[in-house]
Amino acid sequence: MARSLGRIFRGFQSLGSLAFMKSELSNPPASVSLKSMVQTLPSVFSSNPRDFSLPNPSWGTEMRQLYEHYNSQCEAVTDGGEEQSGLWKRLPSYNRSLKYAAGGVYLSKIIQAKARLFTRNIRDPGAAFEYVIFANKKEQRCVCIFQAGHLLEGPPGNVHGGAIATMIDTVTGTHACVHSGPVMTANLNINYRSPIPLGSTVLIESSLDKKEGRKTFISCKVTSADGARLHTEATALFVSISVGQLMKG
Amino acid sequence: MARSLGRIFRGFQSLGSLAFMKSELSNPPASVSLKSMVQTLPSVFSSNPRDFSLPNPSWGTEMRQLYEHYNSQCEAVTDGGEEQSGLWKRLPSYNRSLKYAAGGVYLSKIIQAKARLFTRNIRDPGAAFEYVIFANKKEQRCVCIFQAGHLLEGPPGNVHGGAIATMIDTVTGTHACVHSGPVMTANLNINYRSPIPLGSTVLIESSLDKKEGRKTFISCKVTSADGARLHTEATALFVSISVGQLMKG
């Protein structure tokens, strides 16, 4: 049961403007019985859903090298079954989430038949958002390696400003969840400094600015893979919500 | 030739963070010979590309009614071939744009084979972004009717904050282009007030705040179709660029 629960909550990472995740850094929200939620879930999460944050053949050299760089510093489970600590933790990423019943306080249709996470709605590897997020618990920061596919075009040959905003929301929202539990995006303030060419790999690095009551403030920057070119800077504000609010909408 | 030129430039509307459009409201940029650009274009634009802003069977009642409301007030060409003026103008929307050569000052591959506009990268009607933008030249404002498909999920049952940001960038960027010609997004500042349920139709209204030199300031709000519920508020800043900058990247 504990394993299933962990798997379900990890599925909530990268949800965008209303994120919801259980992690080692936050206490589980107490306002709803998590156990009862889990018991009503169908087996979709237990049938090994695809983790989109694992390497695939579309990843270019920069994407792979950066992935290896952070993955080699991650916590891992040894052959003996023991947990080995690490500086970083790779966060898995799925394309489905739970549906809540609008107007109800219970999950009416547990899994939406057609709904897919916006950043994972295209299965063709390399065509759209290829990304993986690593969290650094000790330093309270996250890093995302993002390879922008040809379906994300805005200006000719470059990534759409909305696709960049989407990744910023995703990374900062995931970070806020890791730190504060269930949150909702309240503000995104994005400064675009230089365009990102389609096909390129960039780094998105977020850091925790402060937490004041229900508010979590995160900063973020997008740079070229070598860090030399600044593409985008942003601040984000998230507000903590209860599981009850998530259910009620 | 004039007709082809108009069609090509209209294809640039809704480009996101680097938009580029010729319209009646702006003078054509003078730094590059537009005629020479057009003469090198293949016939993709003349083979009637699909206009994604026209009604399709996925549109719900609210989407259709709002479309009819604005479309009935649009300028039109009468049977006699005369142009009839109107308060609004519907802006067409395509899924391809021109590619510029990175590091070059000419268009090396005129049309990218695989690249697609981010907001039009899924052809399945109703699955992702269904939207149409109308421009009101007299009042300096734009309105977008947006129906959010099931592939735009962020929080369970609701639209991803990045998808909302994408539409805000698209509408305000189109508005800035209509007013100022080729522009690039410099800043987006978005306040999320209430979530947008998947499948719902919302109104995105933008208004021109001011123009100072190369800067164009646009405000924007996202409301429920009846205007009663405020979902999102935003300000956007765009900086005018020359066609030469677009070519150089």
Tab-separated table of C-alpha atoms in Angstrom:
chain	number	residue	atom	x	y	z
A	1	MET	CA	0.000	0.000	0.000
A	2	ALA	CA	2.767	2.422	0.928
A	3	ARG	CA	4.449	1.730	-2.392
A	4	SER	CA	1.232	2.336	-4.362
A	5	LEU	CA	0.607	5.546	-2.475
A	6	GLY	CA	4.063	6.835	-3.254
A	7	ARG	CA	3.608	5.994	-6.901
A	8	ILE	CA	0.296	7.807	-7.109
A	9	PHE	CA	1.567	10.944	-5.486
A	10	ARG	CA	4.679	11.035	-7.619
A	11	GLY	CA	2.295	11.067	-10.547
A	12	PHE	CA	1.230	14.514	-9.471
A	13	GLN	CA	4.550	16.186	-10.058
A	14	SER	CA	4.672	18.720	-12.878
A	15	LEU	CA	0.968	19.484	-12.820
A	16	GLY	CA	1.323	23.131	-13.618
A	17	SER	CA	-0.949	25.618	-11.926
A	18	LEU	CA	-2.404	23.273	-9.331
A	19	ALA	CA	0.218	20.835	-8.239
A	20	PHE	CA	-0.111	18.134	-5.660
A	21	MET	CA	2.593	15.778	-4.541
A	22	LYS	CA	3.648	13.736	-1.562
A	23	SER	CA	7.368	13.759	-0.976
A	24	GLU	CA	9.839	13.202	1.770
A	25	LEU	CA	10.038	16.962	2.215
A	26	SER	CA	6.420	17.595	3.042
A	27	ASN	CA	3.929	16.085	5.404
A	28	PRO	CA	1.005	14.313	3.794
A	29	PRO	CA	-2.087	16.530	3.793
A	30	ALA	CA	-4.382	15.431	6.576
A	31	SER	CA	-7.747	16.711	5.443
A	32	VAL	CA	-8.714	13.642	3.404
A	33	SER	CA	-8.088	9.990	4.023
A	34	LEU	CA	-5.386	9.140	1.535
A	35	LYS	CA	-5.827	5.489	2.237
A	36	SER	CA	-9.468	5.587	1.183
A	37	MET	CA	-8.538	7.454	-2.029
A	38	VAL	CA	-5.998	4.835	-2.901
A	39	GLN	CA	-8.302	1.941	-2.234
A	40	THR	CA	-10.772	3.213	-4.844
A	41	LEU	CA	-8.164	3.603	-7.557
A	42	PRO	CA	-8.161	1.266	-10.543
A	43	SER	CA	-5.029	-0.509	-11.490
A	44	VAL	CA	-3.732	2.020	-13.998
A	45	PHE	CA	-0.983	3.153	-11.660
A	46	SER	CA	0.043	-0.341	-10.754
A	47	SER	CA	0.430	-1.485	-14.360
A	48	ASN	CA	3.749	0.287	-14.798
A	49	PRO	CA	2.688	3.497	-16.547
A	50	ARG	CA	5.353	5.009	-18.803
A	51	ASP	CA	7.770	7.290	-17.019
A	52	PHE	CA	8.347	10.084	-19.550
A	53	SER	CA	11.426	11.397	-17.787
A	54	LEU	CA	13.602	8.415	-18.725
A	55	PRO	CA	16.034	8.614	-21.688
A	56	ASN	CA	14.712	7.749	-25.145
A	57	PRO	CA	16.366	7.630	-28.591
A	58	SER	CA	15.281	11.200	-29.429
A	59	TRP	CA	17.549	12.648	-26.762
A	60	GLY	CA	20.554	14.429	-28.213
A	61	THR	CA	24.091	14.360	-26.848
A	62	GLU	CA	23.649	17.387	-24.574
A	63	MET	CA	20.434	16.024	-23.095
A	64	ARG	CA	22.023	12.645	-22.396
A	65	GLN	CA	25.215	14.077	-20.932
A	66	LEU	CA	23.354	16.396	-18.587
A	67	TYR	CA	21.029	13.580	-17.578
A	68	GLU	CA	23.986	11.342	-16.744
A	69	HIS	CA	25.638	14.165	-14.830
A	70	TYR	CA	22.711	14.545	-12.431
A	71	ASN	CA	21.528	10.933	-12.453
A	72	SER	CA	24.944	9.699	-11.329
A	73	GLN	CA	24.557	11.839	-8.202
A	74	CYS	CA	21.097	10.529	-7.365
A	75	GLU	CA	19.944	8.423	-4.484
A	76	ALA	CA	19.500	4.817	-5.491
A	77	VAL	CA	18.450	1.432	-4.229
A	78	THR	CA	21.391	-0.984	-4.022
A	79	ASP	CA	21.267	-4.606	-5.111
A	80	GLY	CA	20.840	-5.508	-1.469
A	81	GLY	CA	17.648	-3.437	-1.375
A	82	GLU	CA	19.132	-0.680	0.768
A	83	GLU	CA	18.506	2.973	-0.021
A	84	GLN	CA	21.646	4.869	-0.866
A	85	SER	CA	21.537	8.606	-0.268
A	86	GLY	CA	22.447	11.073	-2.981
A	87	LEU	CA	22.614	14.814	-3.576
A	88	TRP	CA	19.872	14.694	-6.199
A	89	LYS	CA	16.651	12.854	-6.784
A	90	ARG	CA	15.192	12.222	-10.219
A	91	LEU	CA	11.442	12.892	-10.296
A	92	PRO	CA	9.424	10.567	-12.546
A	93	SER	CA	6.763	12.026	-14.853
A	94	TYR	CA	3.507	10.504	-16.117
A	95	ASN	CA	0.836	11.695	-18.517
A	96	ARG	CA	-2.260	11.135	-16.398
A	97	SER	CA	-3.628	12.562	-13.219
A	98	LEU	CA	-6.619	12.057	-10.988
A	99	LYS	CA	-9.900	13.701	-11.837
A	100	TYR	CA	-11.910	15.388	-9.173
A	101	ALA	CA	-15.652	15.855	-9.441
A	102	ALA	CA	-16.597	19.464	-10.059
A	103	GLY	CA	-19.039	20.387	-7.339
A	104	GLY	CA	-18.439	17.205	-5.392
A	105	VAL	CA	-16.122	16.341	-2.558
A	106	TYR	CA	-15.318	12.860	-3.763
A	107	LEU	CA	-13.594	11.425	-6.817
A	108	SER	CA	-16.452	10.533	-9.145
A	109	LYS	CA	-14.520	9.320	-12.167
A	110	ILE	CA	-11.217	8.384	-10.692
A	111	ILE	CA	-9.227	8.421	-13.875
A	112	GLN	CA	-10.288	10.621	-16.741
A	113	ALA	CA	-10.524	8.520	-19.836
A	114	LYS	CA	-9.077	11.058	-22.255
A	115	ALA	CA	-7.368	13.769	-20.249
A	116	ARG	CA	-3.591	13.981	-20.514
A	117	LEU	CA	-1.025	16.180	-18.826
A	118	PHE	CA	-0.370	19.125	-21.171
A	119	THR	CA	3.406	18.651	-21.217
A	120	ARG	CA	3.095	14.916	-21.955
A	121	ASN	CA	0.196	14.909	-24.418
A	122	ILE	CA	2.295	13.924	-27.457
A	123	ARG	CA	3.815	10.446	-27.270
A	124	ASP	CA	6.088	10.773	-30.320
A	125	PRO	CA	9.582	10.915	-28.711
A	126	GLY	CA	11.389	14.192	-29.355
A	127	ALA	CA	8.469	15.944	-31.046
A	128	ALA	CA	7.437	18.212	-28.186
A	129	PHE	CA	8.568	18.489	-24.543
A	130	GLU	CA	11.437	16.185	-23.600
A	131	TYR	CA	12.420	16.925	-20.035
A	132	VAL	CA	13.516	15.489	-16.730
A	133	ILE	CA	13.508	17.230	-13.367
A	134	PHE	CA	15.986	16.582	-10.555
A	135	ALA	CA	15.423	17.869	-7.031
A	136	ASN	CA	18.196	18.774	-4.629
A	137	LYS	CA	16.743	18.524	-1.159
A	138	LYS	CA	19.739	19.856	0.709
A	139	GLU	CA	20.191	22.989	-1.391
A	140	GLN	CA	16.479	23.574	-1.945
A	141	ARG	CA	16.766	23.795	-5.687
A	142	CYS	CA	15.636	21.919	-8.761
A	143	VAL	CA	17.140	21.541	-12.186
A	144	CYS	CA	15.329	20.552	-15.355
A	145	ILE	CA	16.976	19.436	-18.568
A	146	PHE	CA	14.664	20.372	-21.428
A	147	GLN	CA	15.015	19.484	-25.107
A	148	ALA	CA	12.547	21.452	-27.255
A	149	GLY	CA	10.943	19.531	-30.121
A	150	HIS	CA	9.760	20.785	-33.501
A	151	LEU	CA	6.096	20.946	-32.434
A	152	LEU	CA	6.792	23.779	-29.985
A	153	GLU	CA	7.374	26.481	-32.561
A	154	GLY	CA	6.467	30.102	-31.982
A	155	PRO	CA	8.715	32.550	-33.836
A	156	PRO	CA	10.129	30.898	-36.973
A	157	GLY	CA	12.731	28.367	-35.863
A	158	ASN	CA	12.314	29.152	-32.169
A	159	VAL	CA	10.357	27.893	-29.180
A	160	HIS	CA	6.966	29.512	-28.493
A	161	GLY	CA	6.901	31.866	-25.494
A	162	GLY	CA	3.970	29.854	-24.150
A	163	ALA	CA	5.952	26.622	-24.296
A	164	ILE	CA	8.734	28.293	-22.298
A	165	ALA	CA	6.153	29.574	-19.797
A	166	THR	CA	4.764	26.035	-19.587
A	167	MET	CA	8.142	24.588	-18.647
A	168	ILE	CA	8.750	27.386	-16.116
A	169	ASP	CA	5.357	26.699	-14.515
A	170	THR	CA	6.135	22.987	-14.497
A	171	VAL	CA	9.568	23.256	-12.914
A	172	THR	CA	8.743	25.935	-10.341
A	173	GLY	CA	5.420	24.212	-9.539
A	174	THR	CA	7.154	20.902	-8.995
A	175	HIS	CA	9.723	22.624	-6.800
A	176	ALA	CA	6.992	24.323	-4.741
A	177	CYS	CA	5.263	20.942	-4.304
A	178	VAL	CA	8.445	19.266	-3.176
A	179	HIS	CA	8.877	21.982	-0.566
A	180	SER	CA	5.322	22.829	0.481
A	181	GLY	CA	3.015	19.988	-0.574
A	182	PRO	CA	-0.140	20.725	-2.598
A	183	VAL	CA	0.029	24.215	-4.154
A	184	MET	CA	-1.607	26.311	-6.831
A	185	THR	CA	0.155	28.806	-9.087
A	186	ALA	CA	-0.835	32.348	-8.119
A	187	ASN	CA	1.626	34.352	-10.229
A	188	LEU	CA	4.196	33.865	-12.975
A	189	ASN	CA	6.362	36.831	-13.978
A	190	ILE	CA	8.535	35.964	-16.966
A	191	ASN	CA	11.238	38.021	-18.671
A	192	TYR	CA	12.247	36.753	-22.099
A	193	ARG	CA	15.878	37.665	-22.796
A	194	SER	CA	16.817	35.683	-25.910
A	195	PRO	CA	14.965	33.164	-28.115
A	196	ILE	CA	15.484	29.398	-27.738
A	197	PRO	CA	16.119	27.637	-31.085
A	198	LEU	CA	13.938	24.605	-31.808
A	199	GLY	CA	15.811	21.374	-31.149
A	200	SER	CA	18.151	22.815	-28.565
A	201	THR	CA	18.653	21.592	-25.017
A	202	VAL	CA	18.427	24.100	-22.198
A	203	LEU	CA	18.766	24.069	-18.424
A	204	ILE	CA	15.957	25.345	-16.225
A	205	GLU	CA	17.156	25.983	-12.693
A	206	SER	CA	14.840	26.965	-9.862
A	207	SER	CA	15.645	28.089	-6.338
A	208	LEU	CA	13.524	28.668	-3.264
A	209	ASP	CA	13.355	32.346	-2.340
A	210	LYS	CA	11.166	32.178	0.769
A	211	LYS	CA	8.063	30.742	2.346
A	212	GLU	CA	5.610	33.012	4.148
A	213	GLY	CA	2.587	31.246	5.601
A	214	ARG	CA	0.721	29.685	2.678
A	215	LYS	CA	2.936	31.406	0.077
A	216	THR	CA	5.985	29.808	-1.541
A	217	PHE	CA	8.234	32.050	-3.679
A	218	ILE	CA	10.445	30.439	-6.327
A	219	SER	CA	12.910	31.980	-8.802
A	220	CYS	CA	13.899	30.406	-12.055
A	221	LYS	CA	16.221	30.921	-14.999
A	222	VAL	CA	16.552	29.240	-18.376
A	223	THR	CA	20.022	29.066	-19.892
A	224	SER	CA	21.794	27.293	-22.717
A	225	ALA	CA	23.072	23.814	-21.830
A	226	ASP	CA	26.546	25.193	-21.029
A	227	GLY	CA	25.064	27.995	-18.920
A	228	ALA	CA	26.665	30.686	-21.072
A	229	ARG	CA	23.524	32.199	-22.600
A	230	LEU	CA	20.595	33.454	-20.534
A	231	HIS	CA	17.300	32.817	-22.326
A	232	THR	CA	14.637	33.553	-19.721
A	233	GLU	CA	14.246	34.663	-16.100
A	234	ALA	CA	11.154	34.282	-13.968
A	235	THR	CA	9.652	34.478	-10.516
A	236	ALA	CA	6.729	32.362	-9.416
A	237	LEU	CA	4.370	32.485	-6.447
A	238	PHE	CA	2.457	29.436	-5.256
A	239	VAL	CA	-0.260	29.211	-2.626
A	240	SER	CA	-0.726	26.093	-0.525
A	241	ILE	CA	-4.076	24.376	-0.819
A	242	SER	CA	-5.669	21.518	1.053
A	243	VAL	CA	-6.676	18.271	-0.550
A	244	GLY	CA	-10.237	19.319	0.234
A	245	GLN	CA	-9.828	22.391	-1.996
A	246	LEU	CA	-8.445	20.192	-4.727
A	247	MET	CA	-11.541	18.015	-4.535
A	248	LYS	CA	-13.989	20.913	-4.517
A	249	GLY	CA	-12.287	22.856	-7.313
B	1	MET	CA	1.409	39.100	-55.611
B	2	ALA	CA	-0.254	41.489	-53.170
B	3	ARG	CA	-2.743	38.799	-52.272
B	4	SER	CA	-0.006	36.198	-51.714
B	5	LEU	CA	1.948	38.642	-49.587
B	6	GLY	CA	-1.066	39.327	-47.403
B	7	ARG	CA	-1.676	35.641	-46.965
B	8	ILE	CA	1.902	34.963	-45.951
B	9	PHE	CA	1.993	37.729	-43.421
B	10	ARG	CA	-1.327	36.765	-41.932
B	11	GLY	CA	0.243	33.376	-41.346
B	12	PHE	CA	2.488	35.019	-38.801
B	13	GLN	CA	-0.260	35.942	-36.381
B	14	SER	CA	-0.229	34.124	-33.053
B	15	LEU	CA	3.454	33.306	-33.149
B	16	GLY	CA	4.025	33.672	-29.445
B	17	SER	CA	7.164	35.339	-28.228
B	18	LEU	CA	8.375	36.568	-31.582
B	19	ALA	CA	5.462	37.615	-33.670
B	20	PHE	CA	5.528	39.094	-37.113
B	21	MET	CA	2.564	40.240	-39.107
B	22	LYS	CA	1.652	42.653	-41.830
B	23	SER	CA	-1.695	44.295	-41.292
B	24	GLU	CA	-3.587	47.375	-42.293
B	25	LEU	CA	-2.595	48.972	-39.011
B	26	SER	CA	1.139	48.841	-39.449
B	27	ASN	CA	3.557	49.812	-42.139
B	28	PRO	CA	5.437	46.950	-43.729
B	29	PRO	CA	8.980	46.717	-42.313
B	30	ALA	CA	11.416	48.272	-44.714
B	31	SER	CA	14.708	46.647	-43.824
B	32	VAL	CA	14.297	43.627	-46.098
B	33	SER	CA	12.803	43.346	-49.523
B	34	LEU	CA	9.529	41.609	-48.839
B	35	LYS	CA	9.003	41.094	-52.508
B	36	SER	CA	12.226	39.129	-52.787
B	37	MET	CA	11.239	36.990	-49.814
B	38	VAL	CA	7.923	36.179	-51.343
B	39	GLN	CA	9.371	35.317	-54.704
B	40	THR	CA	11.479	32.579	-53.135
B	41	LEU	CA	8.571	30.975	-51.315
B	42	PRO	CA	7.261	27.615	-52.433
B	43	SER	CA	3.597	27.204	-53.088
B	44	VAL	CA	2.571	25.923	-49.644
B	45	PHE	CA	0.779	29.155	-48.846
B	46	SER	CA	-1.065	29.219	-52.126
B	47	SER	CA	-2.443	25.694	-51.804
B	48	ASN	CA	-5.152	26.736	-49.359
B	49	PRO	CA	-3.619	25.733	-46.011
B	50	ARG	CA	-6.142	24.891	-43.308
B	51	ASP	CA	-7.387	27.874	-41.362
B	52	PHE	CA	-7.649	26.551	-37.802
B	53	SER	CA	-9.780	29.450	-36.600
B	54	LEU	CA	-12.866	28.353	-38.530
B	55	PRO	CA	-15.683	26.406	-36.798
B	56	ASN	CA	-15.407	22.611	-36.623
B	57	PRO	CA	-17.693	19.917	-35.172
B	58	SER	CA	-15.805	19.882	-31.858
B	59	TRP	CA	-16.967	23.400	-31.013
B	60	GLY	CA	-19.562	23.460	-28.259
B	61	THR	CA	-22.614	25.711	-28.060
B	62	GLU	CA	-20.863	28.541	-26.197
B	63	MET	CA	-17.941	28.556	-28.639
B	64	ARG	CA	-20.278	28.677	-31.637
B	65	GLN	CA	-22.532	31.344	-30.191
B	66	LEU	CA	-19.636	33.627	-29.296
B	67	TYR	CA	-18.076	33.052	-32.711
B	68	GLU	CA	-21.313	34.018	-34.429
B	69	HIS	CA	-21.649	37.065	-32.193
B	70	TYR	CA	-18.311	38.502	-33.301
B	71	ASN	CA	-18.267	37.091	-36.809
B	72	SER	CA	-21.591	38.753	-37.630
B	73	GLN	CA	-19.981	42.115	-36.877
B	74	CYS	CA	-16.954	41.483	-39.090
B	75	GLU	CA	-15.915	43.189	-42.252
B	76	ALA	CA	-16.750	41.091	-45.281
B	77	VAL	CA	-16.494	40.967	-49.039
B	78	THR	CA	-19.920	41.275	-50.653
B	79	ASP	CA	-21.073	39.203	-53.616
B	80	GLY	CA	-20.251	42.165	-55.790
B	81	GLY	CA	-16.620	41.950	-54.637
B	82	GLU	CA	-16.779	45.126	-52.578
B	83	GLU	CA	-15.272	45.279	-49.106
B	84	GLN	CA	-17.823	45.934	-46.406
B	85	SER	CA	-16.476	47.537	-43.260
B	86	GLY	CA	-17.170	46.059	-39.832
B	87	LEU	CA	-16.344	46.652	-36.207
B	88	TRP	CA	-14.360	43.412	-35.959
B	89	LYS	CA	-11.993	41.429	-38.088
B	90	ARG	CA	-11.506	37.688	-37.756
B	91	LEU	CA	-7.827	36.712	-37.900
B	92	PRO	CA	-7.060	33.400	-39.628
B	93	SER	CA	-4.628	30.951	-38.028
B	94	TYR	CA	-2.270	28.406	-39.619
B	95	ASN	CA	0.073	25.786	-38.206
B	96	ARG	CA	3.240	26.632	-40.101
B	97	SER	CA	5.597	29.570	-40.215
B	98	LEU	CA	8.705	30.581	-42.061
B	99	LYS	CA	12.076	29.333	-40.935
B	100	TYR	CA	15.027	31.599	-40.738
B	101	ALA	CA	18.585	30.376	-41.027
B	102	ALA	CA	20.445	30.571	-37.718
B	103	GLY	CA	23.500	32.662	-38.329
B	104	GLY	CA	22.423	33.629	-41.818
B	105	VAL	CA	20.628	36.659	-43.132
B	106	TYR	CA	18.595	34.812	-45.706
B	107	LEU	CA	15.922	32.157	-45.593
B	108	SER	CA	17.806	28.937	-46.139
B	109	LYS	CA	15.015	26.425	-45.767
B	110	ILE	CA	11.970	28.491	-46.442
B	111	ILE	CA	9.468	26.168	-44.905
B	112	GLN	CA	10.497	23.857	-42.125
B	113	ALA	CA	9.436	20.360	-42.970
B	114	LYS	CA	8.359	19.290	-39.509
B	115	ALA	CA	7.961	22.413	-37.395
B	116	ARG	CA	4.435	23.351	-36.319
B	117	LEU	CA	3.034	26.273	-34.406
B	118	PHE	CA	2.795	25.182	-30.752
B	119	THR	CA	-0.884	26.096	-30.403
B	120	ARG	CA	-1.819	24.239	-33.600
B	121	ASN	CA	0.369	21.150	-33.330
B	122	ILE	CA	-2.499	18.702	-32.721
B	123	ARG	CA	-4.884	18.302	-35.633
B	124	ASP	CA	-7.547	16.270	-33.800
B	125	PRO	CA	-10.424	18.804	-33.508
B	126	GLY	CA	-11.301	19.696	-29.943
B	127	ALA	CA	-8.408	17.807	-28.336
B	128	ALA	CA	-6.205	20.782	-27.506
B	129	PHE	CA	-6.432	24.511	-28.321
B	130	GLU	CA	-9.588	25.532	-30.163
B	131	TYR	CA	-9.570	29.293	-30.557
B	132	VAL	CA	-10.331	32.207	-32.808
B	133	ILE	CA	-9.132	35.788	-32.421
B	134	PHE	CA	-11.048	38.873	-33.503
B	135	ALA	CA	-9.429	42.303	-33.691
B	136	ASN	CA	-11.271	45.562	-33.146
B	137	LYS	CA	-9.273	48.231	-34.885
B	138	LYS	CA	-11.319	51.213	-33.710
B	139	GLU	CA	-11.259	50.343	-30.027
B	140	GLN	CA	-7.728	48.911	-30.058
B	141	ARG	CA	-8.701	45.637	-28.473
B	142	CYS	CA	-8.805	41.962	-29.343
B	143	VAL	CA	-11.036	39.173	-28.166
B	144	CYS	CA	-10.261	35.466	-28.316
B	145	ILE	CA	-12.790	32.683	-27.848
B	146	PHE	CA	-10.938	29.674	-26.449
B	147	GLN	CA	-12.279	26.164	-25.878
B	148	ALA	CA	-9.840	24.063	-23.824
B	149	GLY	CA	-9.489	20.425	-24.894
B	150	HIS	CA	-8.730	17.371	-22.779
B	151	LEU	CA	-5.029	17.319	-23.770
B	152	LEU	CA	-4.363	20.589	-21.915
B	153	GLU	CA	-4.645	19.188	-18.400
B	154	GLY	CA	-2.636	20.499	-15.491
B	155	PRO	CA	-4.378	20.169	-12.154
B	156	PRO	CA	-6.832	17.239	-12.240
B	157	GLY	CA	-9.789	18.281	-14.395
B	158	ASN	CA	-8.410	21.767	-15.082
B	159	VAL	CA	-6.323	23.547	-17.707
B	160	HIS	CA	-2.532	23.670	-17.169
B	161	GLY	CA	-1.188	27.071	-16.127
B	162	GLY	CA	1.246	26.854	-19.036
B	163	ALA	CA	-1.580	26.361	-21.518
B	164	ILE	CA	-3.287	29.473	-20.134
B	165	ALA	CA	0.009	31.371	-20.396
B	166	THR	CA	0.328	30.133	-23.978
B	167	MET	CA	-3.054	31.556	-24.931
B	168	ILE	CA	-2.295	34.843	-23.163
B	169	ASP	CA	1.003	35.114	-25.066
B	170	THR	CA	-0.791	34.281	-28.292
B	171	VAL	CA	-3.609	36.808	-27.901
B	172	THR	CA	-1.526	39.693	-26.547
B	173	GLY	CA	1.242	38.955	-29.084
B	174	THR	CA	-1.237	38.991	-31.945
B	175	HIS	CA	-2.680	42.249	-30.609
B	176	ALA	CA	0.786	43.805	-30.364
B	177	CYS	CA	1.507	42.726	-33.947
B	178	VAL	CA	-1.725	44.192	-35.226
B	179	HIS	CA	-0.792	47.481	-33.586
B	180	SER	CA	2.988	47.655	-33.920
B	181	GLY	CA	4.086	45.186	-36.610
B	182	PRO	CA	6.841	42.642	-35.855
B	183	VAL	CA	7.384	42.291	-32.105
B	184	MET	CA	8.971	39.988	-29.572
B	185	THR	CA	7.595	39.165	-26.133
B	186	ALA	CA	9.744	40.782	-23.447
B	187	ASN	CA	7.589	40.175	-20.364
B	188	LEU	CA	4.495	38.265	-19.306
B	189	ASN	CA	3.112	38.847	-15.803
B	190	ILE	CA	0.229	36.502	-15.074
B	191	ASN	CA	-2.051	36.334	-12.038
B	192	TYR	CA	-4.064	33.138	-11.781
B	193	ARG	CA	-7.352	33.824	-9.949
B	194	SER	CA	-9.416	30.660	-10.461
B	195	PRO	CA	-8.881	27.386	-12.338
B	196	ILE	CA	-10.382	26.788	-15.805
B	197	PRO	CA	-12.167	23.405	-16.074
B	198	LEU	CA	-11.160	21.239	-19.030
B	199	GLY	CA	-13.706	21.432	-21.826
B	200	SER	CA	-14.942	24.899	-20.947
B	201	THR	CA	-15.046	27.907	-23.239
B	202	VAL	CA	-13.531	31.157	-22.005
B	203	LEU	CA	-13.083	34.691	-23.311
B	204	ILE	CA	-9.632	36.251	-23.501
B	205	GLU	CA	-9.842	40.011	-23.935
B	206	SER	CA	-6.821	42.200	-24.527
B	207	SER	CA	-6.537	45.961	-24.577
B	208	LEU	CA	-3.750	48.309	-25.577
B	209	ASP	CA	-2.336	50.180	-22.593
B	210	LYS	CA	0.296	52.325	-24.277
B	211	LYS	CA	3.102	52.452	-26.797
B	212	GLU	CA	6.425	54.049	-25.884
B	213	GLY	CA	9.032	53.974	-28.610
B	214	ARG	CA	9.714	50.308	-29.388
B	215	LYS	CA	7.627	49.094	-26.435
B	216	THR	CA	3.978	48.045	-26.696
B	217	PHE	CA	2.088	47.389	-23.431
B	218	ILE	CA	-0.988	45.146	-23.516
B	219	SER	CA	-3.358	44.068	-20.723
B	220	CYS	CA	-5.400	40.922	-20.787
B	221	LYS	CA	-8.030	39.065	-18.800
B	222	VAL	CA	-9.499	35.598	-19.066
B	223	THR	CA	-13.117	35.174	-17.956
B	224	SER	CA	-15.871	32.586	-18.203
B	225	ALA	CA	-17.885	32.756	-21.431
B	226	ASP	CA	-20.568	34.887	-19.746
B	227	GLY	CA	-17.931	37.201	-18.255
B	228	ALA	CA	-19.099	36.487	-14.695
B	229	ARG	CA	-16.046	34.635	-13.429
B	230	LEU	CA	-12.501	36.017	-13.626
B	231	HIS	CA	-9.975	33.247	-14.250
B	232	THR	CA	-6.741	35.064	-15.062
B	233	GLU	CA	-5.326	38.581	-15.406
B	234	ALA	CA	-2.092	39.502	-17.138
B	235	THR	CA	0.065	42.274	-18.496
B	236	ALA	CA	2.411	41.820	-21.435
B	237	LEU	CA	5.260	43.863	-22.847
B	238	PHE	CA	6.402	43.519	-26.443
B	239	VAL	CA	9.426	45.051	-28.143
B	240	SER	CA	9.384	45.928	-31.822
B	241	ILE	CA	11.961	44.188	-33.961
B	242	SER	CA	12.994	44.581	-37.561
B	243	VAL	CA	12.672	41.882	-40.172
B	244	GLY	CA	16.468	41.849	-40.200
B	245	GLN	CA	16.500	40.831	-36.512
B	246	LEU	CA	14.002	38.105	-37.285
B	247	MET	CA	16.288	36.747	-39.966
B	248	LYS	CA	19.433	36.882	-37.848
B	249	GLY	CA	17.808	35.459	-34.696
